[in-house]
Coordinates of C-alpha atoms in Angstrom, one line a residue:
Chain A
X1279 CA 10.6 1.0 18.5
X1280 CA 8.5 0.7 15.1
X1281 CA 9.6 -1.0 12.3
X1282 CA 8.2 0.4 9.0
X1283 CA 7.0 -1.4 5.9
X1284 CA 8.2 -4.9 6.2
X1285 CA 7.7 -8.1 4.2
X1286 CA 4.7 -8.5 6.8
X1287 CA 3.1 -5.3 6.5
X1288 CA 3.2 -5.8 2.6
X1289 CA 1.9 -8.8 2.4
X1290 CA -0.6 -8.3 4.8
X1291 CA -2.4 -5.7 2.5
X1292 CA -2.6 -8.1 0.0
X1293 CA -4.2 -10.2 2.6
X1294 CA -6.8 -7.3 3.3
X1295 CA -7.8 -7.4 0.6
X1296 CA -9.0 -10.8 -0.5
X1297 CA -12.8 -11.3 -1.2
X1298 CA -13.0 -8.1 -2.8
X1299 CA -13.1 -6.8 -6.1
X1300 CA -10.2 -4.1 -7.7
X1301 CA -11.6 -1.3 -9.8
X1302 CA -9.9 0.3 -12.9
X1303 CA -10.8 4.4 -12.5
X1304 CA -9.8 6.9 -14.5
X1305 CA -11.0 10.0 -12.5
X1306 CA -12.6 10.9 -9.3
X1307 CA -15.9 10.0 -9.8
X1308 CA -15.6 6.6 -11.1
X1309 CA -13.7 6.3 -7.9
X1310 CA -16.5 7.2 -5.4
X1311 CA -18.6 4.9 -7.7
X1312 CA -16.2 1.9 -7.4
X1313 CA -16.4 2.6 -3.3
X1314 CA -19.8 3.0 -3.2
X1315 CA -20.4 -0.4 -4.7
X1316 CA -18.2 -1.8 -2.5
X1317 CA -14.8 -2.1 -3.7
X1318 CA -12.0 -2.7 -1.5
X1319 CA -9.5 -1.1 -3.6
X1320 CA -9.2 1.2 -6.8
X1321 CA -6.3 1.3 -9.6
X1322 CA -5.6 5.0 -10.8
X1323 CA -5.0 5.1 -14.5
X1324 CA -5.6 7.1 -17.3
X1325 CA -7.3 4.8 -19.9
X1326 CA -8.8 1.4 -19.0
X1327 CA -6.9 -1.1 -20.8
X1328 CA -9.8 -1.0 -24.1
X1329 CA -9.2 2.4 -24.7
X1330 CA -4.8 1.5 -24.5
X1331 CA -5.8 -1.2 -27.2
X1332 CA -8.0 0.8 -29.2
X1333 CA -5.8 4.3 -29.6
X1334 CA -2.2 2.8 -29.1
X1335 CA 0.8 4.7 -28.3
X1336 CA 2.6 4.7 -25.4
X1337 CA 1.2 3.6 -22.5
X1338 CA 2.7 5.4 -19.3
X1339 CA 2.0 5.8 -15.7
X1340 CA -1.0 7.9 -15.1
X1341 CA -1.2 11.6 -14.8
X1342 CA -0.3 12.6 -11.1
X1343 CA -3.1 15.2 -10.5
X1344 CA -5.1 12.3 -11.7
X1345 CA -3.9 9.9 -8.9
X1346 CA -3.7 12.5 -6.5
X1347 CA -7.5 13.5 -7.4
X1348 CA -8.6 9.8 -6.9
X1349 CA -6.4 9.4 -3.7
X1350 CA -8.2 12.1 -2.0
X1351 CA -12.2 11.6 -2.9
X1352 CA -12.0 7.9 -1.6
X1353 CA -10.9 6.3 1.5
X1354 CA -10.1 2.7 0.4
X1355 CA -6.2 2.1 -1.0
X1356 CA -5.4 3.4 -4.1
X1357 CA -3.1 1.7 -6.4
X1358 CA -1.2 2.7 -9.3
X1359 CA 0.6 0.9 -12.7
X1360 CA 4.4 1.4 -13.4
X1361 CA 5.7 -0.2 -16.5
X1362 CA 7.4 -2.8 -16.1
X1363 CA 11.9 -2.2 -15.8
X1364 CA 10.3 1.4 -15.1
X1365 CA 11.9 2.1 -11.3
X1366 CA 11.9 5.7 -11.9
X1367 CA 8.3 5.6 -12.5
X1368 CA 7.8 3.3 -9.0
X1369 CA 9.8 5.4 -7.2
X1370 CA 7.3 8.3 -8.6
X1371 CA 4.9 6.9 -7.4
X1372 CA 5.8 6.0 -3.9
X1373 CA 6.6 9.5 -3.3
X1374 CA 3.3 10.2 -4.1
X1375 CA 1.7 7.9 -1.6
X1376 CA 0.0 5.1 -3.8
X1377 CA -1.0 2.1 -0.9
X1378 CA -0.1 -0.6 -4.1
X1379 CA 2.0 -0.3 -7.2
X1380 CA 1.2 -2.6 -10.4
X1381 CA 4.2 -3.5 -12.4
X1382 CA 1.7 -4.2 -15.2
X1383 CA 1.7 -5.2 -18.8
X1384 CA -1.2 -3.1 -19.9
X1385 CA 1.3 -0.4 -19.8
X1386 CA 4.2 -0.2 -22.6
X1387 CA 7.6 -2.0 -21.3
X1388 CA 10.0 0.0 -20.4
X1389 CA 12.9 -2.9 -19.8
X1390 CA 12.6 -5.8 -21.9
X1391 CA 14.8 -7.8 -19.8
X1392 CA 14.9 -6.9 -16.2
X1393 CA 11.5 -6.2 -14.2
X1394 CA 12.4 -3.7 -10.5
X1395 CA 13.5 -4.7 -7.8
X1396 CA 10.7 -4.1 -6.0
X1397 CA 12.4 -5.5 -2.6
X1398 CA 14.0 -1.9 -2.6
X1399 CA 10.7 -0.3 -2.0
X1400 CA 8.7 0.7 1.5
X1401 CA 5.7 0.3 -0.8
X1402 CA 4.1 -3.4 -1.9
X1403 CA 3.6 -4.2 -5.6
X1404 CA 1.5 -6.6 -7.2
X1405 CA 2.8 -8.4 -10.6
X1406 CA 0.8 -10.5 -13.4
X1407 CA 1.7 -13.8 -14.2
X1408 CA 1.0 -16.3 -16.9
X1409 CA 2.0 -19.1 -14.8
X1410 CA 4.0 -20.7 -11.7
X1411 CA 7.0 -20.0 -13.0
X1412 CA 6.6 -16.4 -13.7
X1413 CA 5.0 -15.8 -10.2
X1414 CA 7.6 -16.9 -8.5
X1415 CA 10.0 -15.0 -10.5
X1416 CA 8.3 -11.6 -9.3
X1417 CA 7.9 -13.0 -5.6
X1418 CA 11.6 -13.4 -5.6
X1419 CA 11.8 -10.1 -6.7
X1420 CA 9.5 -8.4 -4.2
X1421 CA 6.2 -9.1 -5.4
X1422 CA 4.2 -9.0 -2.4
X1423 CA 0.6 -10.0 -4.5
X1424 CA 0.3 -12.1 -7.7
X1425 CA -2.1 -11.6 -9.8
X1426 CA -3.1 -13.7 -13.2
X1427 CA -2.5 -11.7 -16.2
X1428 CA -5.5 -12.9 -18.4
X1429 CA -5.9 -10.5 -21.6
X1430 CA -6.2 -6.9 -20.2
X1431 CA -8.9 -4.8 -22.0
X1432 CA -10.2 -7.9 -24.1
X1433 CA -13.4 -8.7 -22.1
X1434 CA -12.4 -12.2 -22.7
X1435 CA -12.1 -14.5 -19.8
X1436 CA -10.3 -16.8 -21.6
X1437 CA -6.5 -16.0 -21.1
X1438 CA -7.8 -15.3 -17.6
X1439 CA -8.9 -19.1 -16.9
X1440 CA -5.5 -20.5 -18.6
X1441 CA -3.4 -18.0 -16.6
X1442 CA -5.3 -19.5 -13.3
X1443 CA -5.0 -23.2 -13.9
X1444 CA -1.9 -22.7 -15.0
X1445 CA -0.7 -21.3 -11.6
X1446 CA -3.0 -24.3 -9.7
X1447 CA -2.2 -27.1 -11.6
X1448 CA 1.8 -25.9 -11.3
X1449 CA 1.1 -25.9 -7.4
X1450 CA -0.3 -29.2 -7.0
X1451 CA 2.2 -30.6 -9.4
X1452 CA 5.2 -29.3 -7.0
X1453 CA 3.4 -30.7 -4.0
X1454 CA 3.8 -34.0 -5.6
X1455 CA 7.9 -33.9 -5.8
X1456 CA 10.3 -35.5 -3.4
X1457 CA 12.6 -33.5 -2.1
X1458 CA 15.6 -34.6 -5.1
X1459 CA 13.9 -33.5 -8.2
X1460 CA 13.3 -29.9 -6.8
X1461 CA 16.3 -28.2 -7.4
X1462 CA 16.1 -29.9 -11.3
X1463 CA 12.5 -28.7 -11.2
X1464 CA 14.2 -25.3 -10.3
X1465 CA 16.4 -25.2 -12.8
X1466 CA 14.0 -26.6 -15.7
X1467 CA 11.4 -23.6 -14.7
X1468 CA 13.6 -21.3 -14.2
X1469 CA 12.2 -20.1 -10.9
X1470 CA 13.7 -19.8 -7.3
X1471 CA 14.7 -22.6 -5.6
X1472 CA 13.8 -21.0 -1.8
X1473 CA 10.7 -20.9 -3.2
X1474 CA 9.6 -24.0 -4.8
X1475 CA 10.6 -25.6 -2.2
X1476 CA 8.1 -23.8 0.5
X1477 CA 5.9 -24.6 -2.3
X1478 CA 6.4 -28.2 -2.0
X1479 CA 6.0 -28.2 1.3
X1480 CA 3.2 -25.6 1.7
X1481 CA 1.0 -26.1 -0.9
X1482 CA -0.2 -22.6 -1.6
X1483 CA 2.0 -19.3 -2.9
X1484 CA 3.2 -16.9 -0.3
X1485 CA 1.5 -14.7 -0.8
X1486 CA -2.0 -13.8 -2.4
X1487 CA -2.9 -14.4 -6.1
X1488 CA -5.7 -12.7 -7.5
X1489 CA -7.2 -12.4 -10.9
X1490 CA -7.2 -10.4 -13.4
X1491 CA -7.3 -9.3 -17.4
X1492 CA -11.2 -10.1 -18.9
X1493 CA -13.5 -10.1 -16.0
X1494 CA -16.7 -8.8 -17.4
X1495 CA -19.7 -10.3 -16.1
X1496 CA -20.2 -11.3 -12.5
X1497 CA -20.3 -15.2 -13.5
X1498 CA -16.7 -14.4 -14.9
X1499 CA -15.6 -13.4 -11.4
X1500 CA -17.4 -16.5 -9.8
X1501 CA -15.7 -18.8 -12.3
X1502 CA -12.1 -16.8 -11.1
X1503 CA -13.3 -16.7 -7.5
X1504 CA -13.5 -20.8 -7.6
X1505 CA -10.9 -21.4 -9.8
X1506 CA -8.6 -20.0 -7.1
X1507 CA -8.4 -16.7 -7.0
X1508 CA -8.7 -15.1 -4.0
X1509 CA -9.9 -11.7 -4.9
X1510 CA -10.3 -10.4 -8.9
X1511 CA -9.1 -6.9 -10.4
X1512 CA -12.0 -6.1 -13.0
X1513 CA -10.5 -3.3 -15.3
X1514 CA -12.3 -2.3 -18.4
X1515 CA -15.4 -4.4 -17.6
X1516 CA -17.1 -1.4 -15.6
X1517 CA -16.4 1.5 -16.8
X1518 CA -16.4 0.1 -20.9
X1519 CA -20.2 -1.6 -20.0
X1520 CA -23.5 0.3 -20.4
X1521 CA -24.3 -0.2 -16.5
X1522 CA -21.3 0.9 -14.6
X1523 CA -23.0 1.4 -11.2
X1524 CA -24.9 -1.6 -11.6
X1525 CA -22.1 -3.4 -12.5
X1526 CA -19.7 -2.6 -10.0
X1527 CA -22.2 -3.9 -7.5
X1528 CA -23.0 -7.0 -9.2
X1529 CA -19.5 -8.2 -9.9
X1530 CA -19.1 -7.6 -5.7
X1531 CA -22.2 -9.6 -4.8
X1532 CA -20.8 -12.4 -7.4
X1533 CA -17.5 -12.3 -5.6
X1534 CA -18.6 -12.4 -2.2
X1535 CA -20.9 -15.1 -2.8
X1536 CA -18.8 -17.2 -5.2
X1537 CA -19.8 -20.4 -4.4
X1538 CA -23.5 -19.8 -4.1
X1539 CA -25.3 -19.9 -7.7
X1540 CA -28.5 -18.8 -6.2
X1541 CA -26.5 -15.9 -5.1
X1542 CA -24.6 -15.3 -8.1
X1543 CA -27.7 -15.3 -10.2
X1544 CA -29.2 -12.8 -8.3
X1545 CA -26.8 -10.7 -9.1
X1546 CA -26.5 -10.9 -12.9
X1547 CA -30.4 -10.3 -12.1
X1548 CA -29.3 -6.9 -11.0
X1549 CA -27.5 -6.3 -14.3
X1550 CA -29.3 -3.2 -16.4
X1551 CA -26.8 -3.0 -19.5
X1552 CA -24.7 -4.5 -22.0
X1553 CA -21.3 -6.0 -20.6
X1554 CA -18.3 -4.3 -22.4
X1555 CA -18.2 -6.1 -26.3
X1556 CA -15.0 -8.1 -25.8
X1557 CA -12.7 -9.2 -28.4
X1558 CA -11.7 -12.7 -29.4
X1559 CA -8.2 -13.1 -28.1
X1560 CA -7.5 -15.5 -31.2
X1561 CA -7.3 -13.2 -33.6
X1562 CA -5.2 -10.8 -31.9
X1563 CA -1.6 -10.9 -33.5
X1564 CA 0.9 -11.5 -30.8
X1565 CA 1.9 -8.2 -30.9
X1566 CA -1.0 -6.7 -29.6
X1567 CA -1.5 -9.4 -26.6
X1568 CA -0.5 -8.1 -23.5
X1569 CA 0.4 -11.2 -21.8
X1570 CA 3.0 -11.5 -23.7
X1571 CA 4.6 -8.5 -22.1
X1572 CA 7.0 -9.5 -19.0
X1573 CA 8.5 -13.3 -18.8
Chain B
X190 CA -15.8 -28.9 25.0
X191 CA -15.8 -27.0 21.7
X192 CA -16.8 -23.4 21.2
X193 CA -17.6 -22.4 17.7
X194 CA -15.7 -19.2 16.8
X195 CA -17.1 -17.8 13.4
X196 CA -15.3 -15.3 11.6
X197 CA -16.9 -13.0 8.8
X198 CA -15.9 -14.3 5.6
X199 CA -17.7 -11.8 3.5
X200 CA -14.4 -9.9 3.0
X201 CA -10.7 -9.5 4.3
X202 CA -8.7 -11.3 6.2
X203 CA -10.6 -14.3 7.1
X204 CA -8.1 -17.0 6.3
X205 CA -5.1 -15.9 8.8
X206 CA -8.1 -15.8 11.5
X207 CA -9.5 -19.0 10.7
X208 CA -6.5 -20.4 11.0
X209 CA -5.0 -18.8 13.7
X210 CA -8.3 -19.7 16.2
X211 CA -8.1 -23.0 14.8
X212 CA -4.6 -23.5 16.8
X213 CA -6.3 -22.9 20.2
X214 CA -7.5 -26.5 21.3
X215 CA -11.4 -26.6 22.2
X216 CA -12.0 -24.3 19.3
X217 CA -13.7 -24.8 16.0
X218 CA -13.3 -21.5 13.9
X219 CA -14.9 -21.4 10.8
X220 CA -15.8 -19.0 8.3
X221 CA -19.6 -17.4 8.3
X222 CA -21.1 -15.5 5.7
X223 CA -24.9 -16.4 6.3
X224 CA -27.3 -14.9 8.9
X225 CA -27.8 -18.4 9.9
X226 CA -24.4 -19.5 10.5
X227 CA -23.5 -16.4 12.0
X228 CA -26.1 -17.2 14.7
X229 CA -24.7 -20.3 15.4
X230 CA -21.4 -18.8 17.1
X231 CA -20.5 -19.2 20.5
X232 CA -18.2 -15.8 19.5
X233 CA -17.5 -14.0 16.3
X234 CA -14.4 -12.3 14.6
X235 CA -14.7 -9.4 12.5
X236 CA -11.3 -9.5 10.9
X237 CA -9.3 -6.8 8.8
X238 CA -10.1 -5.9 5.3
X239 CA -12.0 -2.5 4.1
X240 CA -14.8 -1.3 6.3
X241 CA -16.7 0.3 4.4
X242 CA -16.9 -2.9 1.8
X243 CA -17.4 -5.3 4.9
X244 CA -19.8 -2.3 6.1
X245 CA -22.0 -2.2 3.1
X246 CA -21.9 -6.1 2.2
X247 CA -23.2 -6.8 6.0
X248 CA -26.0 -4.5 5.5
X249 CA -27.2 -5.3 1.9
X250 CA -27.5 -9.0 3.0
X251 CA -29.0 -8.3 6.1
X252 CA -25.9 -9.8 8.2
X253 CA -26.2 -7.0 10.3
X254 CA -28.9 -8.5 12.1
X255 CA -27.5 -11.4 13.0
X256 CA -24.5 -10.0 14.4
X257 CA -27.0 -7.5 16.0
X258 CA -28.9 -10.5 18.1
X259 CA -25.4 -11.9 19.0
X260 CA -24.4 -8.7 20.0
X261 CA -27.7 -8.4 22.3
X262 CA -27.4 -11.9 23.7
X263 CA -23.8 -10.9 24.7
X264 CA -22.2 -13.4 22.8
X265 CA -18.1 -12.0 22.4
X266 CA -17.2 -10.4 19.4
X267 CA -13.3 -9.5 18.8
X268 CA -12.8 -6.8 15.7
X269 CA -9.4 -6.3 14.1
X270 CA -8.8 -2.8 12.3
X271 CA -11.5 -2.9 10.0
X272 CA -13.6 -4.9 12.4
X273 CA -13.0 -2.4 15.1
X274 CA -13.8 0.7 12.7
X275 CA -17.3 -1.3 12.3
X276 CA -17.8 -2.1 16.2
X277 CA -17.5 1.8 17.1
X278 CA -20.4 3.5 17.3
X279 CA -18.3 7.0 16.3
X280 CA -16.0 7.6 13.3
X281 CA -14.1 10.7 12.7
X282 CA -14.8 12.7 9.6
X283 CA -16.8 9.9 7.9
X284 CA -20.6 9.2 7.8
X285 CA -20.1 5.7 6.6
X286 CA -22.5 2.7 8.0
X287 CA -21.4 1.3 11.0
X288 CA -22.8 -1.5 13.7
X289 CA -21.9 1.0 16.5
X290 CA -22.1 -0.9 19.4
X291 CA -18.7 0.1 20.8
X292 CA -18.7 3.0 23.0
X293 CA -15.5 4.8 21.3
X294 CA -14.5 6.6 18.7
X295 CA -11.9 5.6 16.3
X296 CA -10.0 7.5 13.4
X297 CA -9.5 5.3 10.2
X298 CA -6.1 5.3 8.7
X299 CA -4.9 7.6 11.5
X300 CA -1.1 6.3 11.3
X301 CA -0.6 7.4 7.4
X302 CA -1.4 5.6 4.4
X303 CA 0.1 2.4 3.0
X304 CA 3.9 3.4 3.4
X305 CA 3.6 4.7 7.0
X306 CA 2.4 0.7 7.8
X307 CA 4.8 -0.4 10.8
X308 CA 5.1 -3.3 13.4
X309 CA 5.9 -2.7 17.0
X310 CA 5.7 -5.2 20.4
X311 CA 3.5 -3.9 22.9
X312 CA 2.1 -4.8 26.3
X313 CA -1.5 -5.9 26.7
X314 CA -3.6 -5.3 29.8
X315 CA -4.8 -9.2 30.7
X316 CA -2.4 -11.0 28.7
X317 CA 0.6 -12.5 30.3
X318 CA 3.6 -13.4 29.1
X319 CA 5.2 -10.2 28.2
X320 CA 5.1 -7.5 25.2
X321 CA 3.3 -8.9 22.1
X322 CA 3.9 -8.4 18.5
X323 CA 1.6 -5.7 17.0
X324 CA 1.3 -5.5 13.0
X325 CA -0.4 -2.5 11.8
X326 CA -1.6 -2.1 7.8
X327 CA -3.7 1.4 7.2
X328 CA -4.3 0.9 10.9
X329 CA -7.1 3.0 13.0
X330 CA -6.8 4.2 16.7
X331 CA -8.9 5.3 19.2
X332 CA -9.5 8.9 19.7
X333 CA -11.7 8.7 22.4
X334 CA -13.5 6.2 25.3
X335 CA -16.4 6.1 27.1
X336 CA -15.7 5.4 31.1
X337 CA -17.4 1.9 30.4
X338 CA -14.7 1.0 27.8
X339 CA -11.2 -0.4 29.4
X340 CA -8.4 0.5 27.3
X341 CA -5.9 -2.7 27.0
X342 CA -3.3 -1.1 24.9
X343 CA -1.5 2.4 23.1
X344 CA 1.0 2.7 21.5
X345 CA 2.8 6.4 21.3
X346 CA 0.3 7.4 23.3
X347 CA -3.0 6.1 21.0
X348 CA -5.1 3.4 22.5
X349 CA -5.1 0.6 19.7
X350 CA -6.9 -2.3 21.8
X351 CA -9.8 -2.0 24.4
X352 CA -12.7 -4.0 25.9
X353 CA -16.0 -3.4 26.7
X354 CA -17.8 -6.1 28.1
X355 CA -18.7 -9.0 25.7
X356 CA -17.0 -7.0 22.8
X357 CA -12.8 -6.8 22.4
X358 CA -11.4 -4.3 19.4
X359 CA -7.5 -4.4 18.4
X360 CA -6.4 -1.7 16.1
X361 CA -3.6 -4.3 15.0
X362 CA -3.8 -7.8 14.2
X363 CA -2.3 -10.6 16.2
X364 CA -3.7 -13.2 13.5
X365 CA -0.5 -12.0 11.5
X366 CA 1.9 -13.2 13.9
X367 CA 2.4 -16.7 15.7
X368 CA 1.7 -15.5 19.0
X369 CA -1.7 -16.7 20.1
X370 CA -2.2 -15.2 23.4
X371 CA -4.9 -12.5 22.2
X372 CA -7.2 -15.8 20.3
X373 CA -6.5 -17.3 24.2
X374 CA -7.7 -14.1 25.7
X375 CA -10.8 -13.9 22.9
X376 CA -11.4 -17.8 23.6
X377 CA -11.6 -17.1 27.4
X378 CA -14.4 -14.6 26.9
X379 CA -16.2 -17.0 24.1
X380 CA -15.6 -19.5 27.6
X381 CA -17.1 -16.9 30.0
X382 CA -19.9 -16.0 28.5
X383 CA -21.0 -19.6 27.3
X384 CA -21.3 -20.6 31.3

């Protein structure tokens, strides 16, 4: 007797995968060059977020023969954004076979008010989060990986670093409760009460949180790597810098080595090309910040 | 007595086996990620995660040849899925680096992708106490053994946990459940061979 996808076998891909690095692709061969360099995961889309921010439109889940491509040239899990409110598109992609599905913000909302209920799916989905609250909103929906939502396609680490304290600082403070204020704490940030109170006790989420939205230079994934994060998803930042090979390796050795400058020097050392330009989030209008998608 | 149990830390799972050996009194677990702390184990893990990134990071930082002069001392070393993948020394249909000191050969992701992930109880040759609870995520089995390697567990008919010698391979991982008798059964090897 077998019992398929369960809460365990979810989370315990997200576990797999810490200490690695998640690579935007948008065809086959970025793919192979993500695994080669080491990745432990790709996302199959159809623009990195940049190019979303630069043309507009809608943004939709990817092209199947696209993920279908990518899912057979490499052997690590491929993942796969749904709007968020978009079931139709999850369940989509499930049939396909995608190994993770991002409810994501980089993609156009397709429910302003309700995100899925991704506890109705065999397959685990990761969700972005500006803080405590929100993660623990989309773990009590299904979420079986959290991962900061920085600024997608910004090159900015900026919203990333906010996004992470935010989450850490709201852990710690938790931790500090007595048992009587945490249903008022429940209430007041509007998050489950289950749930802040395993917090309260445990210290830590349950499950992984990883970072994500701005990562562009391996120093930016050692700053996200000992901020908290247990693994980082680097979209644009390869594939929109001059040195995507390069890169992808670099940003790897960074995050393997976190908390070893010597280490992480030697791999901006490695570094042949330009980083992706990056934008400063502050004069985006709030209707062109991603973040702001989701609640 | 304390036996230092190091588990690769370069990528994966390292945390849940950390922990988990860290329940087992007599044990220190910690994680390694240096040739020199890796050569300062009484036994190593090499936990889940991706094999071919845990494959390539142990080779481009030379790791490989520290676990390679535990491996020839005949200090233990326990593998689970992606660690396993990495101790055979065959893999179907792939070409990717390996340490390959495990005579077997092992098919990756041979129970489906993602979705087809499952757990299951199953006996285990050695380890008393009745069946134990086996999680599988993208899991490997074994496709085929040399005479020198003892096969400890199937399930529907694959072998998903064997032996050989100093070196134990699970194609699941018991550091996801609460049940410690496989770290007891690692720990008495790490014991065995420090005599």
């Amino acid at each position: 007797m077998a019992d398929t996808s369960t809460w365990r076998n979810k989370v315990g891909l997200a576990e797999m995968l810490r200490g690695g690095v998640i690579m935007d692709v948008t065809n086959p061969e970025q793919a192979k060059i993500a695994e080669d360099a080491g990745a432990v995961s790709v996302m199959a889309l159809e623009r990195v977020p940049a190019d979303i921010r630069a043309e507009g439109g809608v943004a939709r889940m990817a092209d199947l023969h696209v993920i279908e491509q990518i899912m057979d040239c490499v052997t690590i899990p491929v993942m796969a954004k749904a709007r968020i409110g978009h079931f139709a598109e999850a369940q989509v992609l499930q049939a396909v076979g995608v190994d993770f599905i991002d409810e994501s913000e980089v993609l156009t909302p397709a429910d302003e008010k309700f995100h899925i209920d991704k506890h109705a799916f065999d397959v685990p989905f990761v969700c972005g989060c500006t803080d405590l609250a929100e993660a623990l909103r989309r773990i009590g929906e299904g979420a079986a990986m959290i991962r900061t939502k920085g600024e997608a396609g910004s090159g900015n680490i900026v919203e990333a670093t906010r996004h992470m304290r935010n989450v850490i600082t709201g852990i710690k403070h938790l931790t500090g409760l007595r048992n009587d204020e945490l249903m008022t704490e429940a209430k007041n940030m509007g998050a489950p009460y289950d749930l802040i109170k395993e917090i309260a006790h445990t210290g830590k989420l349950p499950v992984p949180n990883f970072s994500a939205g701005g990562i562009a230079t391996p120093a930016d994934a050692a700053l996200m790597m000992q901020l908290g994060a247990e693994s980082v998803f680097v979209g644009s930042g390869i594939f929109k810098s001059e040195d995507p090979a390069a890169r992808a390796l670099a940003i790897v050795h960074a995050t393997t080595y976190f908390e070893d400058p010597v280490e992480v020097a030697k791999a901006c050392r490695g570094l042949e090309g330009k980083a992706m330009s990056g934008i400063d989030v502050r004069t985006l209008p709030d209707s062109e910040r991603l973040a702001t998608r989701g609640w | 007595m304390t036996y230092r149990i190091g588990v690769l830390s370069v990528q994966g799972d390292f945390a849940e086996h950390i922990a988990a050996m860290n329940d087992l009194d007599e044990v220190e677990a910690i994680g390694v990620k240096t040739k020199d702390a890796i050569r300062s184990c009484d036994g190593l893990i090499i936990p889940g995660g991706e094999s071919t990134t845990i494959g390539k990071l142990c080779r481009r930082f030379g790791l490989d040849e520290a676990i390679g002069a535990l491996h020839a001392a005949g200090t233990p070393i326990f593998g689970t899925c992606a660690g396993l993948i990495l101790m055979a020394k065959y893999i179907v249909d792939s070409d990717q680096w390996r340490l390959g000191y495990l005579d077997a050969e092992v098919k990756r992701n041979a129970f489906g992708r993602q979705i087809d992930s499952f757990e299951t109880d199953l006996p285990i040759v050695g380890v008393e106490g009745g069946q134990a609870r086996a999680v599988f995520i993208r899991g490997p089995y074994v496709t085929r053994v040399e005479p020198n390697v003892e096969v400890l567990a199937t399930y529907a008919d694959k072998i998903v946990m064997v032996r050989q010698g100093h070196l134990l391979g699970a194609a699941f991982h018991p550091e996801l459940t609460d049940d410690r008798r496989v770290q007891r059964y690692f720990l008495e090897m790490v014991k065995a061979a420090a005599q």
